[in-house]
Each structure stands twice: as structure tokens, then as C-alpha cells.
PDB file of C-alpha atoms in Angstrom:
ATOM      1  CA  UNK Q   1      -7.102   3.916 -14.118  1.00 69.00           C
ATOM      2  CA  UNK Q   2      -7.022   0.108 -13.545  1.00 89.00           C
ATOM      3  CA  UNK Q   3      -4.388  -1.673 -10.831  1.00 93.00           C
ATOM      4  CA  UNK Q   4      -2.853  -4.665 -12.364  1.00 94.00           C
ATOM      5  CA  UNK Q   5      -4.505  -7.816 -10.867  1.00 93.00           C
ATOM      6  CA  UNK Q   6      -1.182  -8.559  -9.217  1.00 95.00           C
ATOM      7  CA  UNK Q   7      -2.988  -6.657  -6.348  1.00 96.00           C
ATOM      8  CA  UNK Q   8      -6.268  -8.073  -4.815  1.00 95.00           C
ATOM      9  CA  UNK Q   9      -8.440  -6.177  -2.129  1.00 95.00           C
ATOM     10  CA  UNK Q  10      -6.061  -3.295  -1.769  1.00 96.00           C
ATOM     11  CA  UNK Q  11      -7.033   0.092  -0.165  1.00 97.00           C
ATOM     12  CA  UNK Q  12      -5.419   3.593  -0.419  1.00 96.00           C
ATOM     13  CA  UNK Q  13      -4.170   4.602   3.052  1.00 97.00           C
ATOM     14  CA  UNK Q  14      -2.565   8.067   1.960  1.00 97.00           C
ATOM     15  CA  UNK Q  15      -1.916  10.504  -0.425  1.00 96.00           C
ATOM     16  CA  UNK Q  16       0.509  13.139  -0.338  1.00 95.00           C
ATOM     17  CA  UNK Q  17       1.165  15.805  -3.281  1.00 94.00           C
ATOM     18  CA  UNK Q  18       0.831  12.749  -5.292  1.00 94.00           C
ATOM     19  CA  UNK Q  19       2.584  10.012  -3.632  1.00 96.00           C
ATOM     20  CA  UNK Q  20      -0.099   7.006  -2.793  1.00 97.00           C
ATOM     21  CA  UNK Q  21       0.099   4.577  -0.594  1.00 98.00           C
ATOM     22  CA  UNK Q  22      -1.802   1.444  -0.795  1.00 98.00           C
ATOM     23  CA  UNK Q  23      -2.362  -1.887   1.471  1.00 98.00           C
ATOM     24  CA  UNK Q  24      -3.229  -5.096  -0.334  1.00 97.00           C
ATOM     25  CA  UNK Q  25      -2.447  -8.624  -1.293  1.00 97.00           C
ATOM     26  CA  UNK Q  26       0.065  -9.045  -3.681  1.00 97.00           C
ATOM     27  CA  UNK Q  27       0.511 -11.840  -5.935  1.00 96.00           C
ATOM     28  CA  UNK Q  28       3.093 -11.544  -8.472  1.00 90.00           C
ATOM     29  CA  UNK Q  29       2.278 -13.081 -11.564  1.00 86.00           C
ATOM     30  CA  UNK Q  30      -0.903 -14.374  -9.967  1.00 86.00           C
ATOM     31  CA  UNK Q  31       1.484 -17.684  -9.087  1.00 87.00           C
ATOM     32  CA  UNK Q  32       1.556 -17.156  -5.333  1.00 79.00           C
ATOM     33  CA  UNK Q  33      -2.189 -18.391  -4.353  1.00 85.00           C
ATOM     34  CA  UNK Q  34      -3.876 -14.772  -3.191  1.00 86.00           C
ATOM     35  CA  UNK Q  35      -0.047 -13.526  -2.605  1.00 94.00           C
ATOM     36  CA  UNK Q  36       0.910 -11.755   0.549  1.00 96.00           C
ATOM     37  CA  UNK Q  37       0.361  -8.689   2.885  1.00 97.00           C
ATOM     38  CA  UNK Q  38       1.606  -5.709   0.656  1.00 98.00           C
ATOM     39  CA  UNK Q  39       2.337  -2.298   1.444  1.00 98.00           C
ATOM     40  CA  UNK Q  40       2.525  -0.550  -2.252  1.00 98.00           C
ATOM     41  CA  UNK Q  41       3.485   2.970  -3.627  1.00 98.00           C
ATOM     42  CA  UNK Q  42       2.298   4.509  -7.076  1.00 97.00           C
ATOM     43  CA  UNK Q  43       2.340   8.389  -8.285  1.00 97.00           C
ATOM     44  CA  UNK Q  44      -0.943   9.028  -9.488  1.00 89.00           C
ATOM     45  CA  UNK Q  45      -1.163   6.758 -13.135  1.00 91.00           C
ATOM     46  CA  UNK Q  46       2.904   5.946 -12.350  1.00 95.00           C
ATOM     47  CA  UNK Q  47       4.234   3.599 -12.774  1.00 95.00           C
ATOM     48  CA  UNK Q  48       2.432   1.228 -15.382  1.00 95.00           C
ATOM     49  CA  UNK Q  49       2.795  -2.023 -17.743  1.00 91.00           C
ATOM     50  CA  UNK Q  50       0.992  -2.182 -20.942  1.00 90.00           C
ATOM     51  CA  UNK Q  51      -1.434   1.047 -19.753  1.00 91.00           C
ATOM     52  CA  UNK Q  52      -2.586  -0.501 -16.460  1.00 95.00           C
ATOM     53  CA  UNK Q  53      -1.201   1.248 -13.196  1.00 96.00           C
ATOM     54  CA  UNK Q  54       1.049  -0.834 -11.454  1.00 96.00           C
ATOM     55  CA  UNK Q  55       1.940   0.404  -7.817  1.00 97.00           C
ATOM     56  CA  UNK Q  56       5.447  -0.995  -6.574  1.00 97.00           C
ATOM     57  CA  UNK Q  57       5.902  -3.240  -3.248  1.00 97.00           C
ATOM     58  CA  UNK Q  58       7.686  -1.892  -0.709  1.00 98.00           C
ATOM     59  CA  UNK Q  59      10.115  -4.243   1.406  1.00 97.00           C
ATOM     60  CA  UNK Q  60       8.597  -5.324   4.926  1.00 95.00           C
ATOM     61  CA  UNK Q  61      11.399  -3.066   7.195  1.00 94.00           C
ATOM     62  CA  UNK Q  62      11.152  -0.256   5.109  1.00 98.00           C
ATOM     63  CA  UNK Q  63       7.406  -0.524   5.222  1.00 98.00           C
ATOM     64  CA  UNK Q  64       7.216  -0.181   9.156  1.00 96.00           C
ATOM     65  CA  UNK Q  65       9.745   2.926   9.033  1.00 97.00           C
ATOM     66  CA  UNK Q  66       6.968   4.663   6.699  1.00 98.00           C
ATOM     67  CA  UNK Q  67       4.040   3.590   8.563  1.00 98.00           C
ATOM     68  CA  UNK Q  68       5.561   4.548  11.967  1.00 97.00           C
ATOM     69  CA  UNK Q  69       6.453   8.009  10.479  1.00 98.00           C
ATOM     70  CA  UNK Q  70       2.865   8.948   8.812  1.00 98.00           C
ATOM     71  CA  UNK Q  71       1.388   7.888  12.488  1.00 98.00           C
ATOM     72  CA  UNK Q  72       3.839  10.104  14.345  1.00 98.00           C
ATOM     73  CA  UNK Q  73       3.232  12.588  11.728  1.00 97.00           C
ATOM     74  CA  UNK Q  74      -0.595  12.198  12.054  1.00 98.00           C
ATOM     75  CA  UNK Q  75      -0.644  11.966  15.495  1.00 98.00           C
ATOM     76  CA  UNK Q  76       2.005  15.579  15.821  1.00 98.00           C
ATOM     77  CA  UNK Q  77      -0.357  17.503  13.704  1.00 97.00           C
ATOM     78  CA  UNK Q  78      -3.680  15.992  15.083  1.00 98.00           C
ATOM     79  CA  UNK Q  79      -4.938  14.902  12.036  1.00 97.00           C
ATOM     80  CA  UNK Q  80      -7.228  12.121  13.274  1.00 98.00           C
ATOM     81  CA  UNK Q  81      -8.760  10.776  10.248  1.00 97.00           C
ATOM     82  CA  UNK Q  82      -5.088  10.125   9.040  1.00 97.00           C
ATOM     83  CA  UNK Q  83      -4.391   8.597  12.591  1.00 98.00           C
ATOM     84  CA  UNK Q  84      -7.187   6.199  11.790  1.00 98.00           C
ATOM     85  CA  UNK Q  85      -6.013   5.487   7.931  1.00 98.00           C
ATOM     86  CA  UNK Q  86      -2.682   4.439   9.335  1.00 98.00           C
ATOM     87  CA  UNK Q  87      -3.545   2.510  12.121  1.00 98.00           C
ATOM     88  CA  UNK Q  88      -5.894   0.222  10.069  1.00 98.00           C
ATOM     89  CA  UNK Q  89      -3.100  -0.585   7.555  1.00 98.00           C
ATOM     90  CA  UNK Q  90      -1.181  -1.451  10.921  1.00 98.00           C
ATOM     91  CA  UNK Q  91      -3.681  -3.669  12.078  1.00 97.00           C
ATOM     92  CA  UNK Q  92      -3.859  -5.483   8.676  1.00 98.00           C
ATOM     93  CA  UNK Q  93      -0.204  -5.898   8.496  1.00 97.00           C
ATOM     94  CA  UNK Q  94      -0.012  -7.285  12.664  1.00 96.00           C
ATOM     95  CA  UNK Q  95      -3.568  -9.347  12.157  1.00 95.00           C
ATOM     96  CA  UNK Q  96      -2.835 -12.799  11.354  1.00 91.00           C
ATOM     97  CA  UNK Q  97      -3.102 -13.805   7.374  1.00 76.00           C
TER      98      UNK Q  97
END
């Protein structure tokens, strides 16, 4: 399925039973030159406008509760390959835009 072009360069980070998580540049309405560092949510081809999959942004605070929580999570169960998913989409969020 296509991503609306609200989102530019964006990268899954995690899936769970259907839940996605994606990292990206949003820019709503492609008004906000190349947007801003987004941390977005979708449910396999849910939710969409006019047939194109459009994840939703999650707010900055509650962003850094669920990234902090799928590292601890990663790190708990040893999962490293989700250790290394989440701490990229760390670094992109703390790396200067």
C-alpha cells in the first residue's frame, strides 16, 4: 500500500501483532518545507484517506515514553536486532535536523 506523501524518508522501526511504528519527516499538507522529525503509528493498511495509508503522528512526550519502553523491552528480553531498530529512531530524533 502507498504512505501519503505527507511522510518523506520514513522507516518502519517495529511491528507488533500489527501495530507499526514508523520514523520520518512529516509535512502536513506538504506546506511545512520537508516538515519535521515524526514518530508515526498505522495498523497494517489503517488508517487511510482516499485509499492511500496514512499513519498518524504521535505527540513528541508521548513519543519518548514509547521509545523508552520498546528499548527496555528489547533490551529485558535480549532481542538485539530490536535494541538496534530502536536506538536508531533515537538517534534520529536526538541528531540535529
Amino acid at each position: 500500500m502507498n504512505l501519503i506523501s505527507y511522510w518523506k524518508n520514513s522507516k518502519e522501526i517495529h511491528t507488533d501483532d500489527g501495530l507499526v511504528l514508523i520514523i520520518g519527516w512529516y509535512d502536513h499538507k506538504n506546506k511545512q518545507n520537508g516538515g519535521h522529525k515524526a514518530l508515526g503509528v498505522h495498523w497494517g493498511d489503517y488508517p487511510q484517506s482516499r485509499g492511500i495509508l496514512s499513519p498518524c503522528v504521535i505527540p513528541e512526550a508521548t513519543r519518548s515514553a514509547i521509545l523508552s519502553g520498546l528499548l527496555h523491552q528489547a533490551v529485558s528480553n535480549g532481542n538485539s536486532q530490536q535494541v538496534q531498530s530502536i536506538t536508531e529512531a533515537i538517534e534520529f530524533f536526538n541528531k540535529p535536523a
